[in-house]
Short mmCIF file of C-alpha atoms in Angstrom, two decimals:
data_model
loop_
_atom_site.label_atom_id
_atom_site.label_comp_id
_atom_site.label_asym_id
_atom_site.label_seq_id
_atom_site.Cartn_x
_atom_site.Cartn_y
_atom_site.Cartn_z
CA MET A 56 0.05 -0.33 -0.25
CA LYS A 57 1.83 2.94 -1.32
CA THR A 58 0.86 6.25 -0.13
CA GLN A 59 1.90 9.70 -2.56
CA GLY A 60 1.05 13.28 -1.80
CA LYS A 61 -0.63 15.43 -4.18
CA VAL A 62 -1.43 19.00 -4.11
CA TRP A 63 -4.88 18.50 -3.23
CA GLY A 64 -4.56 15.82 -1.15
CA LEU A 65 -3.07 12.02 -0.52
CA THR A 66 -3.90 8.78 -2.31
CA GLN A 67 -3.34 5.31 -1.36
CA GLU A 68 -2.95 2.25 -3.69
CA ILE A 69 -5.51 -0.21 -1.81
CA PHE A 70 -5.25 -2.99 -4.67
CA LYS A 71 -3.95 -3.31 -7.98
CA ASN A 72 -3.42 -5.86 -10.58
CA SER A 73 -3.45 -6.40 -14.42
CA ASN A 74 -7.54 -5.51 -15.36
CA PHE A 75 -8.47 -3.65 -11.50
CA GLU A 76 -7.18 -1.05 -9.23
CA LEU A 77 -8.63 0.32 -6.13
CA HIS A 78 -7.44 3.95 -4.52
CA ARG A 79 -8.08 5.64 -1.53
CA ILE A 80 -8.35 9.76 -1.95
CA GLU A 81 -8.32 11.88 0.94
CA ALA A 82 -8.69 15.74 -1.28
CA LYS A 83 -8.53 18.72 0.73
CA LYS A 84 -11.32 21.27 -0.34
CA GLY A 85 -10.77 23.05 -3.31
CA GLY A 86 -8.44 20.83 -4.03
CA PHE A 87 -8.12 19.33 -7.77
CA CYS A 88 -6.70 17.09 -10.16
CA SER A 89 -5.69 17.50 -13.32
CA LYS A 90 -7.62 17.43 -16.85
CA HIS A 91 -6.42 13.82 -17.89
CA GLN A 92 -8.05 10.62 -19.98
CA HIS A 93 -7.34 6.99 -19.35
CA VAL A 94 -7.27 5.16 -22.67
CA HIS A 95 -8.33 1.71 -21.76
CA LYS A 96 -9.42 2.08 -18.33
CA PHE A 97 -12.47 3.04 -16.39
CA ASN A 98 -12.49 5.47 -13.72
CA ALA A 99 -14.87 5.39 -11.09
CA PHE A 100 -15.23 7.86 -7.82
CA TYR A 101 -17.24 6.68 -4.91
CA VAL A 102 -17.54 9.15 -2.02
CA GLU A 103 -17.31 7.98 1.33
CA LYS A 104 -17.65 11.05 3.33
CA GLY A 105 -17.64 14.38 1.62
CA LYS A 106 -18.57 16.13 -2.02
CA MET A 107 -17.19 15.86 -4.54
CA LYS A 108 -17.19 18.05 -8.42
CA ILE A 109 -16.63 15.41 -11.67
CA THR A 110 -16.15 16.99 -14.67
CA ILE A 111 -16.71 15.20 -17.85
CA TYR A 112 -15.42 16.24 -21.33
CA ALA A 113 -17.39 13.84 -23.45
CA THR A 114 -15.67 12.44 -26.71
CA ASP A 115 -18.32 10.93 -28.35
CA TYR A 116 -20.76 14.46 -28.39
CA ASP A 117 -20.01 17.45 -27.20
CA LEU A 118 -20.88 18.11 -23.70
CA ILE A 119 -19.33 19.51 -20.63
CA ASP A 120 -20.28 17.14 -17.97
CA GLU A 121 -20.21 18.33 -14.45
CA THR A 122 -21.67 15.85 -11.78
CA ILE A 123 -21.97 16.52 -8.35
CA ILE A 124 -21.25 13.62 -5.72
CA ASN A 125 -21.84 12.88 -1.98
CA THR A 126 -21.43 10.82 0.52
CA GLY A 127 -22.19 7.37 -0.65
CA ASP A 128 -22.80 8.61 -4.49
CA LEU A 129 -20.77 7.39 -7.70
CA SER A 130 -19.62 8.43 -11.44
CA ILE A 131 -17.79 6.87 -13.75
CA VAL A 132 -15.81 8.02 -16.69
CA LYS A 133 -15.71 6.00 -19.95
CA PRO A 134 -12.12 5.47 -21.20
CA GLY A 135 -11.23 7.84 -23.57
CA ASP A 136 -13.00 10.89 -22.21
CA PHE A 137 -11.10 13.57 -20.64
CA HIS A 138 -12.03 14.38 -16.85
CA LYS A 139 -10.91 15.44 -13.47
CA PHE A 140 -12.12 16.22 -9.94
CA GLU A 141 -12.49 19.12 -7.22
CA ALA A 142 -13.53 18.49 -3.61
CA LEU A 143 -15.85 20.75 -2.63
CA GLU A 144 -15.59 19.98 1.38
CA ASP A 145 -12.44 17.91 2.61
CA THR A 146 -13.40 14.32 0.93
CA ILE A 147 -12.89 10.89 1.12
CA CYS A 148 -13.31 9.00 -2.10
CA TYR A 149 -12.39 5.37 -3.38
CA GLU A 150 -10.81 5.70 -6.73
CA ILE A 151 -11.89 2.51 -8.66
CA TYR A 152 -10.09 1.55 -12.13
CA TRP A 153 -10.92 -1.44 -14.47
CA ALA A 154 -10.47 -2.60 -18.29
CA GLU A 155 -13.33 -4.63 -19.83
CA LEU A 156 -13.00 -6.98 -22.42
CA ASN A 157 -15.48 -6.03 -25.38
CA HIS A 158 -16.89 -9.92 -26.24
CA ASN A 159 -17.90 -8.10 -29.94
CA ASP A 160 -14.06 -7.54 -30.83
CA ILE A 161 -13.42 -9.95 -33.91
CA GLU A 162 -13.36 -8.04 -37.22
CA ARG A 163 -13.81 -10.68 -40.27
CA GLU A 164 -12.41 -11.05 -43.76
CA ASP A 165 -14.64 -13.80 -44.76
CA VAL A 166 -17.44 -15.87 -43.14
CA GLY A 167 -15.56 -19.31 -43.56
CA GLY A 168 -16.47 -22.76 -44.85
CA LEU A 169 -16.46 -26.34 -45.01
CA LYS A 170 -13.56 -27.16 -47.61
CA GLN A 171 -15.23 -30.63 -49.18
#
């Protein structure tokens, strides 16, 4: 469990493997992270205590979505969407990352067949 200081507070890695990560965040009121994206992984925020604003810059349509999440709320950011968070009060939050396999991940050049 690594704890890492940030300008906006602290983040602690709780668990990590090849397709899932869980981090505990302590964000100071007024603290915010950089605007960034994750190319292949989802990023969810679950607030244990406090209040955060999650800003998502959607890539599939022209929209900036600002969602306020309170104690017990969850917000999910899709892979590829730029986003950032801001603590509206001192906040404890869990940041969850995961990658999903696309079961339709196939491109066919022909339909196959049976040789006779």
